[in-house]
PDB file of C-alpha atoms in Angstrom:
ATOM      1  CA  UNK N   1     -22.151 -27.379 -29.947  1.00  0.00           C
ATOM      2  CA  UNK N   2     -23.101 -23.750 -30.235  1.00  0.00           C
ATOM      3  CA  UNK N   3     -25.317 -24.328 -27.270  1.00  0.00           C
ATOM      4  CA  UNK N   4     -22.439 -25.185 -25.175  1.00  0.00           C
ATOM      5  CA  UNK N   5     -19.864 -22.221 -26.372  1.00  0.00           C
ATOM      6  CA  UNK N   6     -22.689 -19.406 -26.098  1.00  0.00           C
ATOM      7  CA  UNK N   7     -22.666 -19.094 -22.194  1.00  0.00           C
ATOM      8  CA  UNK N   8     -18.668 -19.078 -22.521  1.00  0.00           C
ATOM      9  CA  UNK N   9     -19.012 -16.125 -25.045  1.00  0.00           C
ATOM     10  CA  UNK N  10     -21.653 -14.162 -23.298  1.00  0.00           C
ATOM     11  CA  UNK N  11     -19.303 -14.361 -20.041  1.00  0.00           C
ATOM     12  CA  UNK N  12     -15.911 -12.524 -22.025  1.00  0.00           C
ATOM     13  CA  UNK N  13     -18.748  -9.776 -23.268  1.00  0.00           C
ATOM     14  CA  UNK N  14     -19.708  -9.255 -19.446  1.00  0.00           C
ATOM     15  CA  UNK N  15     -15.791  -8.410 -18.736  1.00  0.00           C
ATOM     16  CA  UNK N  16     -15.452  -5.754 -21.492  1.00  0.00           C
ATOM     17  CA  UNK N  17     -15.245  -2.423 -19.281  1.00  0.00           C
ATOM     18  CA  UNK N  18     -13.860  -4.303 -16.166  1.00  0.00           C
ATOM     19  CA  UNK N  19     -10.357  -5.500 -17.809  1.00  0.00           C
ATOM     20  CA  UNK N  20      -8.449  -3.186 -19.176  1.00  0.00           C
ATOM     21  CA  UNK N  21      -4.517  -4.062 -21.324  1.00  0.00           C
ATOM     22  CA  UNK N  22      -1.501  -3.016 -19.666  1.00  0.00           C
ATOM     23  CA  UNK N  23       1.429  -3.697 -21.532  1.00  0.00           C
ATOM     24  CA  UNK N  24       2.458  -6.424 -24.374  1.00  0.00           C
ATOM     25  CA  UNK N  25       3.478  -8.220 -21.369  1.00  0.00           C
ATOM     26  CA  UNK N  26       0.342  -8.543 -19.487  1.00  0.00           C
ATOM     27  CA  UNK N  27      -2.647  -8.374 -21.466  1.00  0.00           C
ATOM     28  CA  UNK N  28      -5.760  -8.269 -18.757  1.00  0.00           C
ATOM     29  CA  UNK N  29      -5.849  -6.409 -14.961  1.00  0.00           C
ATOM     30  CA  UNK N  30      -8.681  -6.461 -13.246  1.00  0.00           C
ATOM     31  CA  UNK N  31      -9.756  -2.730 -12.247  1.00  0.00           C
ATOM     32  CA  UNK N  32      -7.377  -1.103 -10.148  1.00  0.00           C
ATOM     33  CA  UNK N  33      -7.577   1.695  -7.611  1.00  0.00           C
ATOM     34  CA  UNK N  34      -5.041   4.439  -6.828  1.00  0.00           C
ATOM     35  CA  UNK N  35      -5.399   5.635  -3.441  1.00  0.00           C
ATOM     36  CA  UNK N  36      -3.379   9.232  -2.570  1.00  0.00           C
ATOM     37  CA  UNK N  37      -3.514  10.948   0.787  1.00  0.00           C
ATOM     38  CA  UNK N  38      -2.755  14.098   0.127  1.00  0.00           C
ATOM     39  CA  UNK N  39      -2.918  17.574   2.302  1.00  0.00           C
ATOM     40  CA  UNK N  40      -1.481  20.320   0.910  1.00  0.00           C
ATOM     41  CA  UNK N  41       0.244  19.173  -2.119  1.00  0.00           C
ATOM     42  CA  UNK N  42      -0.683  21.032  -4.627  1.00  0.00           C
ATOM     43  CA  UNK N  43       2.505  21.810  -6.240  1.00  0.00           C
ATOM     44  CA  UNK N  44       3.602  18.135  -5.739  1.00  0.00           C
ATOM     45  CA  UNK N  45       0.582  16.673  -7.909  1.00  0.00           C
ATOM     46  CA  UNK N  46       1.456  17.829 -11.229  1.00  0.00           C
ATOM     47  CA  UNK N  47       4.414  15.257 -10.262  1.00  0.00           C
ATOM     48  CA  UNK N  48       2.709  12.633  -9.214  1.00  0.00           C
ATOM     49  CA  UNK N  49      -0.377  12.658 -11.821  1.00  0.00           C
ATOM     50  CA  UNK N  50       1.883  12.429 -15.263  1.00  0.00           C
ATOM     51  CA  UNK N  51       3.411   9.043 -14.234  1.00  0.00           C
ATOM     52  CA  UNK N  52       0.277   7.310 -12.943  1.00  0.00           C
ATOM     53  CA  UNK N  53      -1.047   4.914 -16.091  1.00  0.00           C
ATOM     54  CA  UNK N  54      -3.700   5.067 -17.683  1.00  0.00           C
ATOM     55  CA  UNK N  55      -5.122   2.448 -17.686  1.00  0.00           C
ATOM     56  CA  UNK N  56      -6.178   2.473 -13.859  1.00  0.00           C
ATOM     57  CA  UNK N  57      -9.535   2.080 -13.086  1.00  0.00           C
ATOM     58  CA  UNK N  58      -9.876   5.137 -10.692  1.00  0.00           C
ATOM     59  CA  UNK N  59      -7.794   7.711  -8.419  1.00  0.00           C
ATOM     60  CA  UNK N  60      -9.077   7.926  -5.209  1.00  0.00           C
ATOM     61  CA  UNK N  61      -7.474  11.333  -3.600  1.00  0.00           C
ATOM     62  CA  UNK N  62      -7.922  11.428   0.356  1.00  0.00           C
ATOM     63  CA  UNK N  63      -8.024  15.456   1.226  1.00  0.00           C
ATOM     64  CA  UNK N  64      -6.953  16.082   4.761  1.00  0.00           C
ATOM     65  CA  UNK N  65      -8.284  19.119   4.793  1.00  0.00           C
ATOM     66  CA  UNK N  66      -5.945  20.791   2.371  1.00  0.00           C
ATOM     67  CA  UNK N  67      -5.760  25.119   2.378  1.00  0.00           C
ATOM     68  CA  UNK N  68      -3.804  25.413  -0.647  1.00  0.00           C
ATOM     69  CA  UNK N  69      -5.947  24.259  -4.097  1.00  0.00           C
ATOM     70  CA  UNK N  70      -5.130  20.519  -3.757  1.00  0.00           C
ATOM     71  CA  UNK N  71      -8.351  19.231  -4.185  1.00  0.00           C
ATOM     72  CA  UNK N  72      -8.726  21.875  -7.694  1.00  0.00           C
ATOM     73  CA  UNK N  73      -5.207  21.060  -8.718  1.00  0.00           C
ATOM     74  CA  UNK N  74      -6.215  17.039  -8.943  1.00  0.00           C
ATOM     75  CA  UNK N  75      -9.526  17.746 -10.461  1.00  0.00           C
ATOM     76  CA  UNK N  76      -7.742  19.671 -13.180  1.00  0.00           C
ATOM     77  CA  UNK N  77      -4.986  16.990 -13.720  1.00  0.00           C
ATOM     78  CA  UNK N  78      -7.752  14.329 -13.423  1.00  0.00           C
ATOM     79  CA  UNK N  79     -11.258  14.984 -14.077  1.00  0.00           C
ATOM     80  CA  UNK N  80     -12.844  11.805 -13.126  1.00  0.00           C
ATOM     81  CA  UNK N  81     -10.404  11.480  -9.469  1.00  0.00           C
ATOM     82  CA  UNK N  82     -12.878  10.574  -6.267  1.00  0.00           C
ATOM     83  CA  UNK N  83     -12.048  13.084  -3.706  1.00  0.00           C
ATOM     84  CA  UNK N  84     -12.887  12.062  -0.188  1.00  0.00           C
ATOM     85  CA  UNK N  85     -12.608  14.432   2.445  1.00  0.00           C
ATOM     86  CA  UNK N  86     -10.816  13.158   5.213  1.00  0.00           C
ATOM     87  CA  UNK N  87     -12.566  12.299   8.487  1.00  0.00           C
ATOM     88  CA  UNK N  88      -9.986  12.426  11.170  1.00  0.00           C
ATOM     89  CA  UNK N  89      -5.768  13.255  11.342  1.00  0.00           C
ATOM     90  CA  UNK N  90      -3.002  10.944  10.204  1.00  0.00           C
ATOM     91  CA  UNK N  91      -1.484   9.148   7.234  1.00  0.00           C
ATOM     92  CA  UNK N  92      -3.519   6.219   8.176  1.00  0.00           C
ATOM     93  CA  UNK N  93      -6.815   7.600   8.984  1.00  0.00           C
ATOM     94  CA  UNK N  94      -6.546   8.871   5.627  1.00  0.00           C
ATOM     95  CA  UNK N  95      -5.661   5.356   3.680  1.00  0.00           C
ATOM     96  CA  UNK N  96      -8.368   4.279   5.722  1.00  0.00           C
ATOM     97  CA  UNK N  97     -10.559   6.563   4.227  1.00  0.00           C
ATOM     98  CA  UNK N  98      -9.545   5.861   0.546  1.00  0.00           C
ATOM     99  CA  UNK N  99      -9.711   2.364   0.808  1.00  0.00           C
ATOM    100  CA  UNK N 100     -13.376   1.920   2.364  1.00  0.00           C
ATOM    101  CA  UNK N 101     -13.967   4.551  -1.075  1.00  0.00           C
ATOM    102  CA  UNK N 102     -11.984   2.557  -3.318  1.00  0.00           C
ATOM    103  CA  UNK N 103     -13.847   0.256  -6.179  1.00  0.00           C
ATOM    104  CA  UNK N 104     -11.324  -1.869  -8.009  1.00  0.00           C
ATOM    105  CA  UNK N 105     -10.529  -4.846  -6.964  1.00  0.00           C
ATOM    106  CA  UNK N 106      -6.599  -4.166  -6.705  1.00  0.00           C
ATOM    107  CA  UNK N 107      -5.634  -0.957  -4.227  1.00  0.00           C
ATOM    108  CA  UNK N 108      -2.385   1.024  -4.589  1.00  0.00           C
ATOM    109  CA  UNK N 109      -1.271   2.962  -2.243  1.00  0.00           C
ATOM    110  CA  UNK N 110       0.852   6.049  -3.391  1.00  0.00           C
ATOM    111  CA  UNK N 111       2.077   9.291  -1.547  1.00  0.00           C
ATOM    112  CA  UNK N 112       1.599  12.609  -3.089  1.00  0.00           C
ATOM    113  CA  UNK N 113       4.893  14.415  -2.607  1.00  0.00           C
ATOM    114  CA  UNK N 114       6.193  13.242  -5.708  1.00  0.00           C
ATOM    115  CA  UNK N 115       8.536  10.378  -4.314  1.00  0.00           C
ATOM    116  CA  UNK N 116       7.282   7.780  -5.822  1.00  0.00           C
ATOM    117  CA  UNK N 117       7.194   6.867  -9.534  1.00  0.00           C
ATOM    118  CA  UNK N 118       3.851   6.090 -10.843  1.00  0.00           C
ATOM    119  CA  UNK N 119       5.268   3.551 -14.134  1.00  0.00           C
ATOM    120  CA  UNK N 120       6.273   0.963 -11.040  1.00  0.00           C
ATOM    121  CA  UNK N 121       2.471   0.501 -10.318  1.00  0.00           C
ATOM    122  CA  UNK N 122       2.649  -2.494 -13.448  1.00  0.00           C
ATOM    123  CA  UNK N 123       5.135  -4.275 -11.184  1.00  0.00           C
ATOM    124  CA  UNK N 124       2.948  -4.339  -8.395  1.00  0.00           C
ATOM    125  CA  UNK N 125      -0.830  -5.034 -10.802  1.00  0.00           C
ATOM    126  CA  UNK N 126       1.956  -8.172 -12.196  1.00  0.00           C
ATOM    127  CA  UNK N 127       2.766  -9.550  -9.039  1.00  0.00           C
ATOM    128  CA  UNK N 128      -1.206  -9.747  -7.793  1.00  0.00           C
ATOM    129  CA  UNK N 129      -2.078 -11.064 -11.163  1.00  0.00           C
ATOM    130  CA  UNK N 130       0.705 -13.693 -10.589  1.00  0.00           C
ATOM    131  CA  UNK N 131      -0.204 -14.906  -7.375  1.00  0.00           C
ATOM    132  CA  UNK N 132       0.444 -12.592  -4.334  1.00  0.00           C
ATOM    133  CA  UNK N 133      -2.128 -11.460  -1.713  1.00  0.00           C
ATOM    134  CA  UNK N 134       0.392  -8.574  -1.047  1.00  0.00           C
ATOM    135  CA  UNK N 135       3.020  -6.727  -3.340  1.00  0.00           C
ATOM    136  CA  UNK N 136       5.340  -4.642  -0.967  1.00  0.00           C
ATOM    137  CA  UNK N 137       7.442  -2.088  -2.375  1.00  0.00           C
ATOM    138  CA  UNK N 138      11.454  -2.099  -0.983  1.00  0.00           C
ATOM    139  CA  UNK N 139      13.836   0.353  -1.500  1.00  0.00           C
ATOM    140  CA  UNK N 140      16.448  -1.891  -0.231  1.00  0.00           C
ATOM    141  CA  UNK N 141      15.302  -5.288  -2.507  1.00  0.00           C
ATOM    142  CA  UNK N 142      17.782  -6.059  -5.126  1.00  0.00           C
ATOM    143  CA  UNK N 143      16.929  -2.983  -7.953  1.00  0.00           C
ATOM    144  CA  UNK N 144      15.242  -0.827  -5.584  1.00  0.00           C
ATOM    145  CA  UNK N 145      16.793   2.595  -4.121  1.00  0.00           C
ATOM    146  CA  UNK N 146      16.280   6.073  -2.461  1.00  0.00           C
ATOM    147  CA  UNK N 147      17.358   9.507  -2.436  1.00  0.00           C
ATOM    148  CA  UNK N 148      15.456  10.360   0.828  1.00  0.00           C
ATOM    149  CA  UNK N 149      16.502   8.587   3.717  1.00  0.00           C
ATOM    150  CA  UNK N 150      19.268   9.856   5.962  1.00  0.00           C
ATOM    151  CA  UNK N 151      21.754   7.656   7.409  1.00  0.00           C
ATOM    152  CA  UNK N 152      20.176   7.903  10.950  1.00  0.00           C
ATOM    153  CA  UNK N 153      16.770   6.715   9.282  1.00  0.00           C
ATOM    154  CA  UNK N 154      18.115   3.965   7.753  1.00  0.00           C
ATOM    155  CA  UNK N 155      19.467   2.392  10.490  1.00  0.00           C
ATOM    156  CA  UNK N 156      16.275   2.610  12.096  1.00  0.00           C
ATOM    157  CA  UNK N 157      14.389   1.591   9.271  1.00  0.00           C
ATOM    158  CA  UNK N 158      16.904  -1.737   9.278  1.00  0.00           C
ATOM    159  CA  UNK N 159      16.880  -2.204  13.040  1.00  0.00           C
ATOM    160  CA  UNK N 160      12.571  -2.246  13.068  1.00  0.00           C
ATOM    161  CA  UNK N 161      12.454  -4.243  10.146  1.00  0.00           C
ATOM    162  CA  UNK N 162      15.031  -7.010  11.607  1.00  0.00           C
ATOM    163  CA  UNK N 163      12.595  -6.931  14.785  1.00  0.00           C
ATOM    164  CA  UNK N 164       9.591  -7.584  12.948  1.00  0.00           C
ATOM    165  CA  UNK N 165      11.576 -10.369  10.701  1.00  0.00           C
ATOM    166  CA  UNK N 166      12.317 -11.866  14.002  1.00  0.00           C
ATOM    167  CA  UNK N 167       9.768 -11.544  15.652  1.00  0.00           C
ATOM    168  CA  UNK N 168       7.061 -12.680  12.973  1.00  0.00           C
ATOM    169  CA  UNK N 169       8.491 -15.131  10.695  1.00  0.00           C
ATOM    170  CA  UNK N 170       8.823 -12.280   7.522  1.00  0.00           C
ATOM    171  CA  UNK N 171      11.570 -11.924   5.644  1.00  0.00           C
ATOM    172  CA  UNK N 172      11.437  -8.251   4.677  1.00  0.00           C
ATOM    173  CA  UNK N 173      13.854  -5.719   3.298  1.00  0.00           C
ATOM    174  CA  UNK N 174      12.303  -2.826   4.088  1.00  0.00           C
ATOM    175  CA  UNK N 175       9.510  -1.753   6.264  1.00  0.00           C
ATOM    176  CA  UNK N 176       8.703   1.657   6.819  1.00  0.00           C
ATOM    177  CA  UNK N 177       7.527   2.494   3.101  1.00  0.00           C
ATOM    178  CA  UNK N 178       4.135   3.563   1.713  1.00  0.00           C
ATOM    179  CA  UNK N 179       4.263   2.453  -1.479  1.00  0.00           C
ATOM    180  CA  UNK N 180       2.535  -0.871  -1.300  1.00  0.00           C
ATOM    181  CA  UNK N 181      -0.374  -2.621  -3.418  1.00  0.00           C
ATOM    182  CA  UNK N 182      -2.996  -5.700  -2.828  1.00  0.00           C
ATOM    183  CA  UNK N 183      -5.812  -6.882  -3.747  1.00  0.00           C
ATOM    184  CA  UNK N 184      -9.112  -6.117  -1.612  1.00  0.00           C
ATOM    185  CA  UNK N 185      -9.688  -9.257   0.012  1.00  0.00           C
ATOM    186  CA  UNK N 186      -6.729  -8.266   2.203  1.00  0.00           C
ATOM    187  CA  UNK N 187      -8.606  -5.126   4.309  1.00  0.00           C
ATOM    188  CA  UNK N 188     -10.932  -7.970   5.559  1.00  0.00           C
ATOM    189  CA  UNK N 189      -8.216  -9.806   7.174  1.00  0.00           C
ATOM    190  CA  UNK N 190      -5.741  -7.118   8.088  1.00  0.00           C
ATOM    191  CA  UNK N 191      -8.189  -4.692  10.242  1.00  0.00           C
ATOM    192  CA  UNK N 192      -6.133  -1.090  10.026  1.00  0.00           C
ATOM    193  CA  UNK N 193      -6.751   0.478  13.205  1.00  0.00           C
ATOM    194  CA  UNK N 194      -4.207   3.264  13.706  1.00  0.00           C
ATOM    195  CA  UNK N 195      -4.206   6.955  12.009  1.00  0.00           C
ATOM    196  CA  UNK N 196      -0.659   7.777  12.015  1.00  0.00           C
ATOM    197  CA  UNK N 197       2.901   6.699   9.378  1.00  0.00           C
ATOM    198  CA  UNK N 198       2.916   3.712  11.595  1.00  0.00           C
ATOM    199  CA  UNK N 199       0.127   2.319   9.269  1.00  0.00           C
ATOM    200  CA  UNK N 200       2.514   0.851   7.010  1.00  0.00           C
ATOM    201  CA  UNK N 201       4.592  -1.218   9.428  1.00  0.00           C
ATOM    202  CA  UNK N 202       1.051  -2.387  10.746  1.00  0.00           C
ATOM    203  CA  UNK N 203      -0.371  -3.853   7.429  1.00  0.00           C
ATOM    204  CA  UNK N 204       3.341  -5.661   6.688  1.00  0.00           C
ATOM    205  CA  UNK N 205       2.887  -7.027  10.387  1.00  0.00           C
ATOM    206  CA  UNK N 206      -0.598  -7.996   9.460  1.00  0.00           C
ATOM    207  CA  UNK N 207      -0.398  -9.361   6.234  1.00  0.00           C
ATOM    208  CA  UNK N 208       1.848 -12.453   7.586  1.00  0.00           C
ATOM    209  CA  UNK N 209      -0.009 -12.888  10.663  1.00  0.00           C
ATOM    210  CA  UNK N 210      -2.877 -12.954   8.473  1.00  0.00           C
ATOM    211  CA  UNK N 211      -0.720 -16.473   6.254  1.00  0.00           C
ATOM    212  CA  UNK N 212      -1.056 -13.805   3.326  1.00  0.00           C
ATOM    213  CA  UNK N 213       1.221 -14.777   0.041  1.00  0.00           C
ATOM    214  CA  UNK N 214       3.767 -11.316   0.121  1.00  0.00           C
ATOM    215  CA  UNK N 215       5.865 -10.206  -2.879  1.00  0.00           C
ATOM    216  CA  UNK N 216       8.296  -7.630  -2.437  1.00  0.00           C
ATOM    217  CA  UNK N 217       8.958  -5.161  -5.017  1.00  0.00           C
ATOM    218  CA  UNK N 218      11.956  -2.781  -5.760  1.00  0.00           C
ATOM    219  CA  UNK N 219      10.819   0.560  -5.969  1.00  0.00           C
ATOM    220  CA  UNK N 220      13.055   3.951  -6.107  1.00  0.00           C
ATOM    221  CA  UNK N 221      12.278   6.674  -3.877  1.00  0.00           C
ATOM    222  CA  UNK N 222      12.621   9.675  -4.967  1.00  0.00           C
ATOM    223  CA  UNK N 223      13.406  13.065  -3.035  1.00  0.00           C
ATOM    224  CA  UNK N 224      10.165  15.346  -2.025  1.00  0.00           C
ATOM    225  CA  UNK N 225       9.870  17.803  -4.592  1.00  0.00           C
ATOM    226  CA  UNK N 226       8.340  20.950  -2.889  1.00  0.00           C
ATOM    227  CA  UNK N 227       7.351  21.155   0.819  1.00  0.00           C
ATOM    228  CA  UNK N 228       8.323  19.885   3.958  1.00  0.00           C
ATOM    229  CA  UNK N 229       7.248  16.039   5.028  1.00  0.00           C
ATOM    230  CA  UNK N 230       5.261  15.715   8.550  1.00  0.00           C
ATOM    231  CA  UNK N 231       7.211  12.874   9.026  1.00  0.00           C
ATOM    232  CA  UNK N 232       9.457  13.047  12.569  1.00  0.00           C
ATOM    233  CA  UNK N 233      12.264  10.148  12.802  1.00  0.00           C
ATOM    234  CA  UNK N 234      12.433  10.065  16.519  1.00  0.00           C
ATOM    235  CA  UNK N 235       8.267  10.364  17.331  1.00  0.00           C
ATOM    236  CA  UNK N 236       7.527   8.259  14.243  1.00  0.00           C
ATOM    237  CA  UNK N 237      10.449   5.226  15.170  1.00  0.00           C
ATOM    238  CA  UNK N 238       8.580   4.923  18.478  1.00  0.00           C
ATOM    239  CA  UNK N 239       4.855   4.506  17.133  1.00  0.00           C
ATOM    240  CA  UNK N 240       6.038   2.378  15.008  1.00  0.00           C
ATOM    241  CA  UNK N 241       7.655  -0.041  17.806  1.00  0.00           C
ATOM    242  CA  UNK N 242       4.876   0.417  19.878  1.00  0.00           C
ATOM    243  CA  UNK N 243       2.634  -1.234  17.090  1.00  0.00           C
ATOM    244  CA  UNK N 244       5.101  -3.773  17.099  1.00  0.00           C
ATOM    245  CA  UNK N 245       5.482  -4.325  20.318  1.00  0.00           C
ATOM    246  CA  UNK N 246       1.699  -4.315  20.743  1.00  0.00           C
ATOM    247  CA  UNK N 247       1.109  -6.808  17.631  1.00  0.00           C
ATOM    248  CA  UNK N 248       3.772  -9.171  19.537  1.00  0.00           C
ATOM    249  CA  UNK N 249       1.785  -9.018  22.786  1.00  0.00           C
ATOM    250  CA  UNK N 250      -1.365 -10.337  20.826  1.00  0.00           C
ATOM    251  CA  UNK N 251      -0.164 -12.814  19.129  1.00  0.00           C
ATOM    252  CA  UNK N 252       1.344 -14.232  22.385  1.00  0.00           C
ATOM    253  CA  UNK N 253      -2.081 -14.021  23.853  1.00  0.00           C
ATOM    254  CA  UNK N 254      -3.611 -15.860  20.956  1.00  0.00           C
ATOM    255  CA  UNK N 255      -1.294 -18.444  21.327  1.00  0.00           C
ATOM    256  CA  UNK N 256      -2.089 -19.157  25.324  1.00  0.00           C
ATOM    257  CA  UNK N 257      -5.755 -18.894  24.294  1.00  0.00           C
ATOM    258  CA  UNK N 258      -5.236 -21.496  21.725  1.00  0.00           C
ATOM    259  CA  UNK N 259      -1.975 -23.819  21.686  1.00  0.00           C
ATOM    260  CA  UNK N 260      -3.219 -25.645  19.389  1.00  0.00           C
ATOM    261  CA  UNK N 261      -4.729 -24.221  16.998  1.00  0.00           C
ATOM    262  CA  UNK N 262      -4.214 -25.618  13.546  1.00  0.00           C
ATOM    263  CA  UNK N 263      -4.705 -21.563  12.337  1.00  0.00           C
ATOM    264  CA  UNK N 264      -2.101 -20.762  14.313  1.00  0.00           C
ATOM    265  CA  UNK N 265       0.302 -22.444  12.117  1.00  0.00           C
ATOM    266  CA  UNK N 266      -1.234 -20.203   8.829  1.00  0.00           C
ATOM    267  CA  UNK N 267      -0.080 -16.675  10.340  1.00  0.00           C
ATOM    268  CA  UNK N 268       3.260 -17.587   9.427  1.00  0.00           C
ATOM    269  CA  UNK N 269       3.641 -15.534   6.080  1.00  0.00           C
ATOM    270  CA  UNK N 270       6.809 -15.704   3.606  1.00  0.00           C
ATOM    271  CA  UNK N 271       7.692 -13.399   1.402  1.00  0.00           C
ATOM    272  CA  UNK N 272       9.107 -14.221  -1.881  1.00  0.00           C
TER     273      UNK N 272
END
């Protein structure tokens, strides 16, 4: 009898290290990365560092070429944070970068201005654990909020995420967010290709094309603390329609390729 139980034994030994407790709800995670593009946000980290938990497995900050003493600032509020420099321009050249650098085997993404609130990341670890491919943060899910969207960006926001409900089967309440988590398996079906804040819209596009199980999650934003955001409504709105736009066109073209394909019926996601 022993025989048999050793091999059972000598396998929970091998996780010690990789699992770490969470809360007295959820006992186990597997290791968990926190991604953060950051350029010039120095004043903002202090912010953003004192809610992350502890018990991630690593913070992965993405420097885009900071001036100011982000890269010391992190290092000071996090001695063990990866810092990758950032190879090219654009929120998502940067989360690019951070996830090819990432370890765990969970990846949040989380912007450094001190929006978002770092204690949410065990609702996002808890829906992965539970099931989903994809946990998408919402502002406008049932609990969820912000404090940084004017009226003329949250019609847009609504009017792109209604297209891309329409248009791909999702059921989305929000799109245009970067707070977002998922477990790595995702980057090999999703394929980021774009460098700018259209990233996000691109992933929650990809993700259901992809037959990915999503779970949305309410999240508060909260205003930027210090600083100005890069973000532009108007020049941002239209990348982001191009990519849908474009992402329409291709699935058309895979469907003439292929009419019947029995993948074909799998891209069609649903978020719970």
């Amino acid at each position: 009898m022993s025989s048999v139980l050793r091999p059972a034994a000598d396998e929970v030994l091998s996780t010690v290290g990789k699992y770490r407790p969470v809360s007295s709800h959820m006992a186990i995670t597997p290791p968990v990365s926190v991604v953060i593009p950051a350029m010039n946000e120095a004043e903002n980290l202090p912010y953003v560092f004192k809610t992350l938990p502890d018990w991630i497995h690593e913070v992965v900050l993405v420097d885009g070429n900071s001036t100011d003493n982000t890269v010391e600032v992190a290092r000071e509020l996090w001695p063990e944070v990866k810092v990758v420099r950032q190879r090219g321009k654009g929120k998502g050249d940067a989360l690019i970068t951070g996830f090819e650098a990432a370890t765990g085997d969970i990846i949040v993404m989380v912007d450094a201005d001190g929006s978002a609130d770092g204690q949410e990341i065990v609702s996002y670890v808890s829906a992965l654990v539970s099931g989903a491919d994809f946990a998408k943060g919402s502002r406008f899910a049932n609990g969820g909020g912000t404090d940084d969207m004017t009226p003329i960006r949250k019609l847009g926001n609504w009017a792109l995420c209604t297209a891309v409900n329409r248009k791909f089967g999702a059921r989305y309440t929000d799109l245009c967010y970067g707070y977002n988590a998922f477990w790595r398996h995702c980057l090999d079906k999703i394929d980021l290709d774009c460098t700018g804040f259209e990233v996000e819209t691109l992933m929650n596009i990809r993700v259901v094309k992809a037959g990915l199980k999503v779970q949305e999650i309410p999240s508060h934003e909260y205003l930027r603390i210090h600083g100005t955001s890069n973000l532009r409504a108007v020049r941002d709105g239209l990348r982001v329609l191009k990519v849908i736009l474009k992402e329409r066109s291709n699935r058309r073209a895979l469907r003439r390729r292929a009419p019947h394909s029995p993948m074909l019926d799998s891209v069609r996601g649903e978020v719970s």
